[in-house]
Each structure stands twice: as structure tokens, then as C-alpha cells.
Short mmCIF file of C-alpha atoms in Angstrom, two decimals:
data_model
loop_
_atom_site.label_atom_id
_atom_site.label_comp_id
_atom_site.label_asym_id
_atom_site.label_seq_id
_atom_site.Cartn_x
_atom_site.Cartn_y
_atom_site.Cartn_z
CA UNK A 483 25.81 22.15 -8.20
CA UNK A 484 26.65 25.83 -8.82
CA UNK A 485 29.60 25.52 -6.46
CA UNK A 486 30.87 22.44 -8.30
CA UNK A 487 30.44 24.16 -11.66
CA UNK A 488 32.39 27.17 -10.33
CA UNK A 489 35.24 24.90 -9.23
CA UNK A 490 35.38 23.24 -12.67
CA UNK A 491 35.48 26.66 -14.36
CA UNK A 492 38.21 27.86 -12.02
CA UNK A 493 40.17 24.64 -12.63
CA UNK A 494 39.89 25.34 -16.40
CA UNK A 495 38.08 22.17 -17.40
CA UNK A 496 37.74 22.72 -21.17
CA UNK A 497 34.49 20.80 -21.82
CA UNK A 498 31.47 20.55 -19.48
CA UNK A 499 28.14 18.89 -20.32
CA UNK A 500 25.27 20.46 -18.34
CA UNK A 501 22.11 18.34 -18.44
CA UNK A 502 19.08 20.58 -17.94
CA UNK A 503 15.88 21.81 -19.55
CA UNK A 504 16.01 25.10 -17.60
CA UNK A 505 18.12 27.20 -19.93
CA UNK A 506 17.45 30.58 -18.32
CA UNK A 507 18.31 29.45 -14.79
CA UNK A 508 21.44 27.70 -16.00
CA UNK A 509 22.56 30.74 -18.01
CA UNK A 510 22.10 33.00 -14.99
CA UNK A 511 24.15 30.63 -12.82
CA UNK A 512 26.97 30.51 -15.40
CA UNK A 513 26.95 34.30 -15.82
CA UNK A 514 27.21 34.70 -12.05
CA UNK A 515 30.21 32.35 -11.97
CA UNK A 516 31.85 34.33 -14.79
CA UNK A 517 31.39 37.63 -12.89
CA UNK A 518 32.80 36.21 -9.66
CA UNK A 519 36.13 35.43 -11.32
CA UNK A 520 38.99 37.86 -10.65
CA UNK A 521 39.73 37.87 -14.40
CA UNK A 522 36.26 38.57 -15.80
CA UNK A 523 35.17 36.23 -18.58
CA UNK A 524 32.69 37.01 -21.30
CA UNK A 525 29.83 34.54 -21.74
CA UNK A 526 28.67 33.64 -25.24
CA UNK A 527 25.67 31.52 -26.23
CA UNK A 528 25.30 29.47 -29.42
CA UNK A 529 22.02 28.23 -30.88
CA UNK A 530 21.40 26.74 -34.31
CA UNK A 531 18.83 29.49 -34.94
CA UNK A 532 20.97 32.56 -34.16
CA UNK A 533 24.59 31.45 -34.06
CA UNK A 534 26.84 32.92 -31.36
CA UNK A 535 25.49 35.87 -29.32
CA UNK A 536 27.13 37.43 -26.26
CA UNK A 537 25.10 36.88 -23.09
CA UNK A 538 22.89 39.88 -22.32
CA UNK A 539 22.96 41.20 -25.91
CA UNK A 540 19.96 41.18 -28.29
CA UNK A 541 19.69 38.07 -30.43
CA UNK A 542 20.22 39.95 -33.68
CA UNK A 543 23.72 41.01 -32.52
CA UNK A 544 25.29 37.77 -33.71
CA UNK A 545 28.80 36.81 -34.72
CA UNK A 546 28.86 36.47 -38.50
CA UNK A 547 28.55 33.00 -40.06
CA UNK A 548 28.40 31.03 -36.79
CA UNK A 549 25.09 29.22 -37.24
CA UNK A 550 26.61 25.85 -38.15
CA UNK A 551 28.21 23.96 -35.22
CA UNK A 552 31.56 23.57 -36.98
CA UNK A 553 31.77 27.27 -37.87
CA UNK A 554 30.80 28.26 -34.31
CA UNK A 555 33.47 26.05 -32.71
CA UNK A 556 36.04 27.35 -35.20
CA UNK A 557 35.11 30.92 -34.17
CA UNK A 558 35.58 30.01 -30.50
CA UNK A 559 39.03 28.57 -31.22
CA UNK A 560 40.10 31.81 -32.92
CA UNK A 561 39.20 33.97 -29.89
CA UNK A 562 42.13 35.14 -27.76
CA UNK A 563 40.29 36.47 -24.71
CA UNK A 564 39.12 34.18 -21.84
CA UNK A 565 35.49 33.19 -22.23
CA UNK A 566 32.72 30.72 -21.44
CA UNK A 567 30.92 29.44 -24.54
CA UNK A 568 27.51 27.84 -24.02
CA UNK A 569 26.29 25.58 -26.83
CA UNK A 570 22.57 24.90 -26.53
CA UNK A 571 21.12 21.64 -27.87
CA UNK A 572 24.24 20.51 -29.70
CA UNK A 573 23.28 16.84 -29.14
CA UNK A 574 21.66 16.30 -32.59
CA UNK A 575 24.94 17.35 -34.28
CA UNK A 576 27.53 16.06 -31.81
CA UNK A 577 27.86 12.65 -33.47
CA UNK A 578 28.82 14.28 -36.76
CA UNK A 579 32.52 13.51 -37.50
CA UNK A 580 33.17 17.19 -38.28
CA UNK A 581 31.61 18.49 -35.05
CA UNK A 582 33.33 15.86 -32.91
CA UNK A 583 36.71 16.61 -34.49
CA UNK A 584 36.30 20.37 -34.07
CA UNK A 585 35.44 19.87 -30.38
CA UNK A 586 38.54 17.73 -29.84
CA UNK A 587 40.69 20.33 -31.62
CA UNK A 588 39.14 23.09 -29.51
CA UNK A 589 39.86 21.21 -26.27
CA UNK A 590 43.49 20.77 -27.32
CA UNK A 591 43.82 24.48 -28.13
CA UNK A 592 42.27 25.67 -24.85
CA UNK A 593 45.27 24.82 -22.65
CA UNK A 594 46.35 27.96 -20.81
CA UNK A 595 43.69 30.15 -22.49
CA UNK A 596 40.92 30.09 -19.80
CA UNK A 597 38.35 29.22 -22.45
CA UNK A 598 35.59 26.74 -21.66
CA UNK A 599 32.81 25.17 -23.73
CA UNK A 600 29.62 24.21 -21.87
CA UNK A 601 27.22 21.94 -23.75
CA UNK A 602 23.70 22.57 -22.42
CA UNK A 603 20.91 20.11 -23.26
CA UNK A 604 18.07 18.15 -21.61
CA UNK A 605 19.46 15.03 -23.32
CA UNK A 606 22.86 13.60 -22.47
CA UNK A 607 24.55 12.37 -25.62
CA UNK A 608 28.33 12.01 -25.70
CA UNK A 609 30.33 10.40 -28.53
CA UNK A 610 32.91 7.85 -27.46
CA UNK A 611 35.66 10.16 -28.77
CA UNK A 612 34.78 12.77 -26.12
CA UNK A 613 34.09 10.51 -23.12
CA UNK A 614 37.58 11.06 -21.64
CA UNK A 615 37.42 14.82 -22.16
CA UNK A 616 34.00 15.83 -20.83
CA UNK A 617 32.63 16.33 -17.30
CA UNK A 618 28.87 15.75 -16.95
CA UNK A 619 26.77 17.71 -14.45
CA UNK A 620 23.03 17.58 -13.76
CA UNK A 621 21.53 20.99 -13.13
CA UNK A 622 19.13 20.47 -10.21
CA UNK A 623 15.54 21.63 -10.02
CA UNK A 624 14.88 24.65 -7.74
CA UNK A 625 15.23 24.02 -4.02
CA UNK A 626 13.07 25.50 -1.27
CA UNK A 627 15.12 28.71 -1.15
CA UNK A 628 14.69 29.39 -4.88
CA UNK A 629 11.00 28.52 -4.77
CA UNK A 630 10.65 30.87 -1.80
CA UNK A 631 11.93 33.73 -3.97
CA UNK A 632 9.44 32.80 -6.71
CA UNK A 633 6.61 32.70 -4.16
CA UNK A 634 7.63 36.07 -2.71
CA UNK A 635 7.52 37.65 -6.16
CA UNK A 636 4.02 36.31 -6.75
CA UNK A 637 2.83 37.45 -3.33
CA UNK A 638 4.04 40.97 -4.11
CA UNK A 639 1.68 41.02 -7.07
CA UNK A 640 -1.29 39.73 -5.06
CA UNK A 641 -3.39 40.93 -2.13
CA UNK A 642 -2.12 38.64 0.63
CA UNK A 643 1.54 39.53 0.98
CA UNK A 644 1.94 37.97 4.41
CA UNK A 645 1.74 34.27 5.14
CA UNK A 646 2.31 32.28 8.28
CA UNK A 647 5.45 30.14 8.31
CA UNK A 648 3.37 26.96 8.22
CA UNK A 649 1.29 28.01 5.21
CA UNK A 650 4.37 29.25 3.36
CA UNK A 651 6.11 25.92 3.92
CA UNK A 652 3.09 24.02 2.58
CA UNK A 653 2.97 26.16 -0.55
CA UNK A 654 6.68 25.65 -1.14
CA UNK A 655 6.64 21.89 -0.55
CA UNK A 656 3.67 21.57 -2.90
CA UNK A 657 5.79 23.07 -5.70
CA UNK A 658 8.89 20.92 -5.13
CA UNK A 659 9.78 19.02 -8.28
CA UNK A 660 8.72 21.82 -10.63
CA UNK A 661 11.02 24.02 -12.67
CA UNK A 662 11.20 27.71 -11.86
CA UNK A 663 8.92 28.55 -14.81
CA UNK A 664 6.43 25.85 -13.84
CA UNK A 665 6.34 27.11 -10.24
CA UNK A 666 5.70 30.67 -11.43
CA UNK A 667 2.86 29.47 -13.66
CA UNK A 668 1.17 27.37 -11.00
CA UNK A 669 1.39 30.15 -8.37
CA UNK A 670 -0.12 32.54 -10.91
CA UNK A 671 -2.89 30.04 -11.68
CA UNK A 672 -3.73 29.69 -7.97
CA UNK A 673 -3.89 33.46 -7.63
CA UNK A 674 -6.08 33.85 -10.71
CA UNK A 675 -8.51 31.18 -9.49
CA UNK A 676 -8.74 32.27 -5.85
CA UNK A 677 -7.41 35.86 -6.06
CA UNK A 678 -4.99 34.88 -3.27
CA UNK A 679 -2.40 32.35 -2.10
CA UNK A 680 -3.31 30.55 1.11
CA UNK A 681 -3.28 27.02 2.51
CA UNK A 682 -6.46 26.26 0.56
CA UNK A 683 -4.58 26.78 -2.73
CA UNK A 684 -2.13 23.96 -1.96
CA UNK A 685 -4.53 21.53 -3.65
CA UNK A 686 -4.58 23.72 -6.77
CA UNK A 687 -0.79 23.62 -6.90
CA UNK A 688 -0.67 19.87 -6.30
CA UNK A 689 -3.28 19.26 -9.00
CA UNK A 690 -1.33 21.26 -11.56
CA UNK A 691 1.91 19.66 -10.43
CA UNK A 692 0.46 16.22 -11.11
CA UNK A 693 -0.50 17.27 -14.61
CA UNK A 694 2.96 18.65 -15.31
CA UNK A 695 4.62 15.44 -14.15
CA UNK A 696 2.15 13.24 -16.05
CA UNK A 697 2.97 15.22 -19.18
CA UNK A 698 6.44 13.73 -19.01
CA UNK A 699 4.83 10.34 -19.65
CA UNK A 700 7.31 8.30 -17.60
CA UNK A 701 6.35 9.12 -14.02
CA UNK A 702 2.71 8.87 -13.05
CA UNK A 703 0.94 10.04 -9.90
CA UNK A 704 -1.16 7.29 -8.36
CA UNK A 705 -3.96 8.08 -5.94
CA UNK A 706 -5.47 5.15 -4.06
CA UNK A 707 -8.71 5.39 -2.09
CA UNK A 708 -8.25 2.01 -0.40
CA UNK A 709 -6.47 1.72 2.93
CA UNK A 710 -4.08 -1.01 3.98
CA UNK A 711 -6.85 -2.52 6.13
CA UNK A 712 -8.77 -3.39 2.95
CA UNK A 713 -6.14 -6.04 2.14
CA UNK A 714 -6.87 -9.49 3.54
CA UNK A 715 -4.02 -11.29 5.30
CA UNK A 716 -0.34 -10.35 4.85
CA UNK A 717 -0.15 -9.37 8.52
CA UNK A 718 3.64 -9.57 8.78
CA UNK A 719 4.10 -7.28 5.80
CA UNK A 720 1.50 -4.84 7.16
CA UNK A 721 3.21 -4.83 10.55
CA UNK A 722 6.56 -4.04 8.89
CA UNK A 723 5.03 -1.13 6.98
CA UNK A 724 3.16 0.29 9.98
CA UNK A 725 6.38 0.14 11.99
CA UNK A 726 8.03 2.43 9.43
CA UNK A 727 5.16 4.86 8.93
CA UNK A 728 7.20 7.68 10.54
CA UNK A 729 10.55 6.62 9.10
CA UNK A 730 11.02 9.80 7.04
CA UNK A 731 10.39 12.28 9.84
CA UNK A 732 12.99 14.48 11.51
CA UNK A 733 12.22 12.62 14.75
CA UNK A 734 13.48 9.40 13.14
CA UNK A 735 16.68 11.14 12.02
CA UNK A 736 17.23 12.56 15.50
CA UNK A 737 16.80 9.05 16.90
CA UNK A 738 19.64 7.92 14.64
CA UNK A 739 17.61 5.80 12.22
CA UNK A 740 18.72 5.66 8.57
CA UNK A 741 16.22 6.42 5.84
CA UNK A 742 14.57 3.26 4.44
CA UNK A 743 15.78 2.37 0.93
CA UNK A 744 13.03 0.19 -0.41
CA UNK A 745 11.40 -3.21 -0.51
CA UNK A 746 10.87 -5.95 -3.09
CA UNK A 747 7.61 -7.91 -2.99
CA UNK A 748 7.76 -11.28 -4.74
CA UNK A 749 4.84 -13.61 -5.11
CA UNK A 750 2.09 -15.33 -6.98
CA UNK A 751 0.14 -13.08 -9.40
CA UNK A 752 -3.09 -11.67 -8.00
CA UNK A 753 -2.16 -11.90 -4.31
CA UNK A 754 -2.16 -8.16 -3.54
CA UNK A 755 1.44 -7.10 -4.24
CA UNK A 756 0.52 -4.00 -6.25
CA UNK A 757 -2.30 -3.02 -3.90
CA UNK A 758 0.08 -3.17 -0.93
CA UNK A 759 2.39 -0.73 -2.71
CA UNK A 760 -0.47 1.65 -3.50
CA UNK A 761 -2.02 1.62 -0.02
CA UNK A 762 1.36 2.23 1.61
CA UNK A 763 1.20 5.73 0.15
CA UNK A 764 -1.87 6.51 2.30
CA UNK A 765 -0.40 4.76 5.34
CA UNK A 766 2.80 6.79 5.22
CA UNK A 767 1.23 10.00 3.92
CA UNK A 768 3.68 10.20 0.99
CA UNK A 769 3.07 10.80 -2.72
CA UNK A 770 3.20 7.65 -4.86
CA UNK A 771 4.96 7.87 -8.22
CA UNK A 772 4.76 4.95 -10.63
CA UNK A 773 7.80 4.54 -12.87
CA UNK A 774 6.70 3.10 -16.22
CA UNK A 775 9.81 1.27 -17.42
CA UNK A 776 8.16 0.56 -20.77
CA UNK A 777 8.07 4.30 -21.47
CA UNK A 778 11.66 4.78 -20.34
CA UNK A 779 12.89 2.84 -23.35
CA UNK A 780 12.99 5.05 -26.44
CA UNK A 781 14.63 3.73 -29.58
CA UNK A 782 14.17 6.94 -31.54
CA UNK A 783 17.50 8.40 -30.45
CA UNK A 784 20.70 7.03 -28.95
CA UNK A 785 20.95 7.99 -25.29
CA UNK A 786 17.30 9.04 -25.01
CA UNK A 787 16.33 6.06 -22.81
CA UNK A 788 19.09 6.84 -20.31
CA UNK A 789 18.05 10.50 -20.28
CA UNK A 790 14.42 9.48 -19.66
CA UNK A 791 15.45 7.43 -16.63
CA UNK A 792 17.70 10.18 -15.24
CA UNK A 793 14.96 12.79 -15.58
CA UNK A 794 12.39 10.54 -13.92
CA UNK A 795 14.67 9.73 -10.97
CA UNK A 796 15.69 13.37 -10.63
CA UNK A 797 12.03 14.42 -10.48
CA UNK A 798 11.27 11.74 -7.87
CA UNK A 799 14.18 12.99 -5.74
CA UNK A 800 13.11 16.60 -6.04
CA UNK A 801 9.67 15.94 -4.51
CA UNK A 802 10.92 13.49 -1.90
CA UNK A 803 10.09 12.08 0.55
CA UNK A 804 8.10 9.96 -1.87
CA UNK A 805 7.44 6.34 -2.84
CA UNK A 806 8.68 5.21 -6.26
CA UNK A 807 6.60 2.25 -7.41
CA UNK A 808 7.88 -0.17 -10.08
CA UNK A 809 5.38 -2.88 -10.94
CA UNK A 810 6.57 -6.21 -12.39
CA UNK A 811 10.26 -5.49 -12.05
CA UNK A 812 11.06 -8.89 -13.55
CA UNK A 813 9.62 -7.79 -16.92
CA UNK A 814 11.43 -4.44 -16.83
CA UNK A 815 14.95 -5.81 -16.42
CA UNK A 816 14.70 -9.47 -17.43
CA UNK A 817 16.63 -8.93 -20.68
CA UNK A 818 19.36 -6.66 -19.31
CA UNK A 819 22.12 -9.30 -19.15
CA UNK A 820 22.05 -10.11 -22.86
CA UNK A 821 20.83 -6.83 -24.31
CA UNK A 822 23.96 -6.15 -26.37
CA UNK A 823 22.60 -8.33 -29.17
CA UNK A 824 18.94 -7.34 -28.91
CA UNK A 825 18.98 -3.57 -28.33
CA UNK A 826 22.56 -2.41 -28.59
CA UNK A 827 23.09 -2.63 -24.83
CA UNK A 828 20.39 -0.09 -23.90
CA UNK A 829 18.77 -2.42 -21.34
CA UNK A 830 22.14 -3.13 -19.72
CA UNK A 831 22.93 0.57 -19.44
CA UNK A 832 19.46 1.34 -18.02
CA UNK A 833 19.84 -1.50 -15.53
CA UNK A 834 23.32 -0.32 -14.50
CA UNK A 835 22.15 3.28 -14.09
CA UNK A 836 19.21 2.24 -11.94
CA UNK A 837 21.37 0.01 -9.72
CA UNK A 838 23.93 2.80 -9.26
CA UNK A 839 21.17 5.25 -8.32
CA UNK A 840 19.70 2.81 -5.79
CA UNK A 841 23.13 2.26 -4.24
CA UNK A 842 24.18 5.91 -4.06
CA UNK A 843 20.93 7.84 -3.52
CA UNK A 844 20.76 9.93 -0.38
CA UNK A 845 17.33 11.45 -0.99
CA UNK A 846 14.33 9.94 0.85
CA UNK A 847 12.87 8.06 -2.13
CA UNK A 848 11.51 4.68 -1.05
CA UNK A 849 11.51 2.15 -3.89
CA UNK A 850 8.63 -0.33 -3.82
CA UNK A 851 9.01 -3.00 -6.50
CA UNK A 852 6.93 -6.08 -7.27
CA UNK A 853 7.87 -9.21 -9.23
CA UNK A 854 6.25 -12.50 -10.20
CA UNK A 855 9.14 -14.41 -11.78
CA UNK A 856 12.17 -14.33 -9.49
CA UNK A 857 14.28 -16.39 -11.90
CA UNK A 858 14.11 -13.54 -14.41
CA UNK A 859 15.57 -10.98 -12.02
CA UNK A 860 19.31 -10.25 -12.34
CA UNK A 861 21.21 -11.40 -9.26
CA UNK A 862 22.39 -7.85 -8.53
CA UNK A 863 18.85 -6.85 -7.56
CA UNK A 864 18.66 -9.54 -4.90
CA UNK A 865 21.98 -8.73 -3.25
CA UNK A 866 21.67 -7.99 0.46
CA UNK A 867 21.47 -4.28 1.12
CA UNK A 868 19.93 -3.32 -2.22
CA UNK A 869 16.48 -3.43 -0.58
CA UNK A 870 15.70 -3.20 3.13
CA UNK A 871 13.61 -6.34 2.86
CA UNK A 872 12.41 -8.91 0.32
CA UNK A 873 8.92 -10.19 1.09
CA UNK A 874 7.23 -13.25 -0.38
CA UNK A 875 3.45 -13.13 -0.86
CA UNK A 876 2.02 -16.63 -1.10
CA UNK A 877 -1.50 -17.79 -1.93
CA UNK A 878 -3.84 -16.91 0.95
CA UNK A 879 -4.46 -19.44 3.71
CA UNK A 880 -8.01 -20.52 4.69
CA UNK A 881 -8.21 -17.79 7.35
CA UNK A 882 -6.93 -15.19 4.91
CA UNK A 883 -9.44 -16.27 2.25
CA UNK A 884 -12.20 -15.82 4.82
CA UNK A 885 -10.97 -12.29 5.49
CA UNK A 886 -10.75 -11.56 1.75
CA UNK A 887 -14.33 -12.73 1.19
CA UNK A 888 -15.54 -10.52 4.06
CA UNK A 889 -13.75 -7.47 2.64
CA UNK A 890 -15.16 -7.87 -0.88
CA UNK A 891 -18.68 -8.76 0.28
CA UNK A 892 -18.82 -5.74 2.61
CA UNK A 893 -17.83 -3.48 -0.31
CA UNK A 894 -20.94 -4.62 -2.17
CA UNK A 895 -23.53 -5.44 0.52
CA UNK A 896 -24.15 -4.14 4.04
CA UNK A 897 -25.53 -7.44 5.40
CA UNK A 898 -23.21 -10.39 4.79
CA UNK A 899 -24.57 -12.64 7.57
CA UNK A 900 -26.46 -14.70 4.99
CA UNK A 901 -23.19 -15.96 3.50
CA UNK A 902 -21.29 -18.95 4.89
CA UNK A 903 -17.79 -17.46 4.78
CA UNK A 904 -16.21 -20.62 6.13
CA UNK A 905 -17.63 -22.71 3.27
CA UNK A 906 -16.57 -20.16 0.66
CA UNK A 907 -13.01 -20.14 2.00
CA UNK A 908 -12.80 -23.95 1.83
CA UNK A 909 -14.24 -24.17 -1.71
CA UNK A 910 -11.79 -21.52 -2.98
CA UNK A 911 -8.61 -23.31 -1.90
CA UNK A 912 -5.72 -22.39 -4.19
CA UNK A 913 -7.35 -19.10 -5.27
CA UNK A 914 -5.56 -15.76 -5.12
CA UNK A 915 -7.24 -12.63 -3.76
CA UNK A 916 -7.82 -11.30 -7.29
CA UNK A 917 -9.40 -14.60 -8.37
CA UNK A 918 -11.73 -14.55 -5.35
CA UNK A 919 -12.87 -11.03 -6.24
CA UNK A 920 -13.46 -11.97 -9.89
CA UNK A 921 -15.46 -15.08 -8.87
CA UNK A 922 -17.67 -12.87 -6.68
CA UNK A 923 -18.19 -10.41 -9.54
CA UNK A 924 -19.05 -13.28 -11.91
CA UNK A 925 -21.67 -14.51 -9.42
CA UNK A 926 -23.18 -11.02 -9.23
CA UNK A 927 -23.39 -10.76 -13.03
CA UNK A 928 -25.14 -14.13 -13.18
CA UNK A 929 -27.75 -13.06 -10.62
CA UNK A 930 -28.11 -9.58 -12.17
CA UNK A 931 -28.89 -11.11 -15.56
CA UNK A 932 -31.72 -13.08 -13.90
CA UNK A 933 -32.97 -9.98 -12.04
CA UNK A 934 -32.40 -11.38 -8.54
CA UNK A 935 -30.02 -11.09 -5.58
CA UNK A 936 -26.86 -13.18 -5.75
CA UNK A 937 -26.53 -16.05 -3.29
CA UNK A 938 -24.04 -18.42 -1.72
CA UNK A 939 -24.68 -20.96 -4.47
CA UNK A 940 -23.92 -18.37 -7.18
CA UNK A 941 -20.51 -17.69 -5.64
CA UNK A 942 -19.72 -21.40 -5.26
CA UNK A 943 -20.74 -22.04 -8.88
CA UNK A 944 -18.48 -19.20 -10.08
CA UNK A 945 -15.58 -20.56 -8.02
CA UNK A 946 -16.00 -24.06 -9.44
CA UNK A 947 -16.12 -22.65 -12.96
CA UNK A 948 -12.75 -20.92 -12.45
CA UNK A 949 -9.39 -22.62 -12.96
CA UNK A 950 -6.94 -20.74 -10.69
CA UNK A 951 -3.34 -19.94 -11.61
CA UNK A 952 -2.10 -22.23 -8.85
CA UNK A 953 -3.29 -25.14 -11.02
CA UNK A 954 -2.45 -23.83 -14.47
CA UNK A 955 1.04 -22.69 -13.36
CA UNK A 956 1.82 -25.30 -10.71
CA UNK A 957 5.51 -25.64 -11.63
CA UNK A 958 6.10 -21.88 -11.54
CA UNK A 959 4.36 -21.45 -8.18
CA UNK A 960 6.27 -24.41 -6.67
CA UNK A 961 9.62 -23.07 -7.91
CA UNK A 962 8.86 -19.62 -6.49
CA UNK A 963 7.93 -21.09 -3.13
CA UNK A 964 11.09 -23.20 -3.04
CA UNK A 965 13.21 -20.14 -3.76
CA UNK A 966 11.39 -17.97 -1.19
CA UNK A 967 11.70 -20.53 1.62
CA UNK A 968 15.33 -19.58 2.33
CA UNK A 969 15.71 -16.19 0.66
CA UNK A 970 12.64 -14.06 1.40
CA UNK A 971 10.59 -12.99 4.38
CA UNK A 972 6.99 -14.27 4.48
CA UNK A 973 4.36 -11.55 4.16
CA UNK A 974 1.61 -13.54 5.86
CA UNK A 975 3.19 -14.98 8.99
CA UNK A 976 6.11 -14.77 11.36
CA UNK A 977 9.33 -16.50 10.34
CA UNK A 978 8.72 -19.36 12.75
CA UNK A 979 5.22 -19.95 11.40
CA UNK A 980 6.50 -19.71 7.83
CA UNK A 981 9.10 -22.40 8.40
CA UNK A 982 6.35 -24.74 9.62
CA UNK A 983 4.17 -24.14 6.58
CA UNK A 984 3.74 -27.01 4.13
CA UNK A 985 4.52 -26.16 0.53
#
């Protein structure tokens, strides 16, 4: 990014929008670019609290009467010497007619002057009047090399100044996705707690990293204790996932394999779609980040929703390889096609930004999405190549229901020989895995209330008292199956077996 910014400065682009929350790092990068020029440029910084101050000077050494945005831009226009003028957090004022007009006048006056305005903000907000004039850049989070310098500085202050290459790499990878300040804090915390930085402190760093990311409120770390073997049935889907368990390794790249993009899991509610996504994290040994689309949308400020999505995706990329989990994708984007009337087009812009990111991303972020209502999904999501595979999870077969009963009974009792699994599987025809588990829990509550052990008859009674979704939503389930027959890959059986199944 610094190289691209340097090229834009050298090419005399008059207006650059730098999206970042790391002001100090960005300022240092810009100052370095200014010093590398043959004709040295001064760097000035504007804030609404201090006005314009030259970079490196004390804050009280301000240019007179430059606190207001319009006055500051007017001052910049009057300057004759080449310079780079950084405006911090101008986004709350940029929609003002006066500020927008002054910026357009400044851009027009900059021709041949080697003056550049850089708008620096964590929120991207550009008025339509400036869209043709501005170049937008995302300032990336620190890479391994930058984090290595931060780690070296912390090691100099501690007792263990030497680390093996392997331990150093683990400490650096644990901090990926943090800002420079956050990395410094978490390394200091690890040193304060353990008086050292070793492989054992990786968990301290990861724990703090999770808290920092959760603070954002959009991405959430998910830790799942269950393994993929605790899911009954879905053998074809499991086989597909196991086959790709080493897909993000350097060995896979050397073999010539491309990085997997993602998968979409469609199916009946309660059949294990979300659990599959969560257990894949353990199978592949990758962190699982849940993207809460409900929290992405923010009506408090124009452009905030798009900035939320960009920041979340940028964070996911910075800690990759990782799995990005989006549950119930159909609810997240179902209203995107007609959002101009309902939310001013925010949903459409969010949808377009997400599609563009999925198409163009080169980082090893594997998108795992689930959906229940395929008819609500925009057609662009289902286009071939958007996901590596689209799987359909149907209601479990008799054999799969037997396996599901065994899994849930073994979780609760060591001896399950007293239960007739075959009978339970037959009685629960049309039940999803979640409904089977809830029926078992209901049977246990009934027996617990009577101060006795639950029995086969308790489970059968609970099953018969339950009306499964397959009966209450027959039309929806039938329509989903009809759609999946020709367009999705079955999660429970081979293609040949799937085509022989009766719907």
C-alpha cells in the first residue's frame, strides 16, 4: 500500500482518501514518502481540535484560525510551496456544502503545484460531488515484518531476548490481525503476566486478540468443542471437508492447488448446517470468525454500514488462513434487490461489496455460509464459481437417525444398550437432528421430574408429542428439495445415490 500511495503522490493526485484507524502508522508512512521525494514536501496535519500543525511540531504551534474545515482548506489553497496536507476525521463535515465546495476549489487550484490533500479516517464517506476526484486506499494492518519489529522491541525490554525461529513465528502469527498499538499492548501484557515471552504465552496473546476483535462487535470468535465425528450422517459433506483439511498449506500450493474459496450449505432447519461449519474449524485447525450481518447494518450514519463490512473483511484477511462463517445468509441479503425504497440502497451496496470481495479476494479466507430459504437468495450468490460447492442437507434417513440417537444418548449415558435404537429411528421419521435432540431432552426432563431414569417409552412419548417442521412446513421443504435435486450436491450420499432417492 505504501508503494501505491507513493506513486499517487508522485503522480500528483490532488485528493486521496486513506481509510485507517492507525493514525500514527499512517502519518509515519506519509512522512517517509514526503522525505523520499527529490523536491522535499512539508507535511501538515489538520484536526478539528488543533487546526493545522506541521508534522513533527508541538500541537500548540498551530496555523492561526484553521480549526474550522473551510478555513483550513482555504489556508491550504493559499500556500505556494509543495506540501502534503493530512485532514484527520473530516467525514462528519465533508457533506457540508461549504466543505465540499472548498475541496473542489482546492483540487482545481492544485494543478502544477505539487500539493495534495489526504483525508484520513476509519470511516469512508465521500459526497457524490467528489466521487470522480478522489482515490480511496485502505491502509493495511501490520504484516509479519512490522510485527517482528514490535516483538523485537518488547524482547529488548524483557529477560528472554533470544527466541527460536519456530517460537518467534508462533508469537507473530498469534498477533496477526491486530494494529501496531494492540500488538504492543498484548506483548507487554504477556510479559507482565509471565515475566517473559515464550511459546507458552501464545495463548495469552490469542486470548487478548479475541477480546480485541470481539470489541468490534461485528466479527466474533467461535470456539467449538465438538468434532465433526459428533455429527450424524452427512458422509459426503464430511468426506469433502476431510479431503481439503490441508488445502491451505504450502504443500498444497507447491502441488499447484488453488486456495478454496468457500461453500454454501442449504437445507432444512435443524439438520446440522451450522454445526458442520463450526466443527470444520477444528478439523482444519483454523480460527473460526462469525460475521454478524445484523451488526454490519448501522443506520446512524451514511456509509457506516459499508465501513463496518470493510473493516470486518479486512480483519478476517489479516489473520488468514481462517474460516469466515455467515449463518442464515438468506436472511442477511434477502432484501438487497429492492433496498432502494426500504433503506436507501444500503443493503444493495453491502451485497455488492460482499460479492466483489468474494470474487476478487486472494487471501486464504474460506467462506462458510448456511441458508434455509434458497428462493430468498439473490441469483448472483448461486452463480457457478462464487462458491467451490453448494451442498444440500436433507432430513436424516433412517440410518442417519439411528446414528444421531446413538451420538446424543452417548453424550448423556455410558450404557445405551437398553435402548432400541432401531425403533427410535423408525418412530422419529421426518425429524431433524435438532428435533431428535430436543425430544430426548424432553424425555429426560419428564423422568427427572418423577425422580427416575428415563426410558425408551419416555423418548417415544416425547417424539409423538412433537410436530416436526417437515409437517408444519411441508411446502417449503418440498420446494427446497425440488430445487436442490438439479442444482446442489447432496451432503448425505453420493450423487448416484442421491438421484435414486425418493422425495
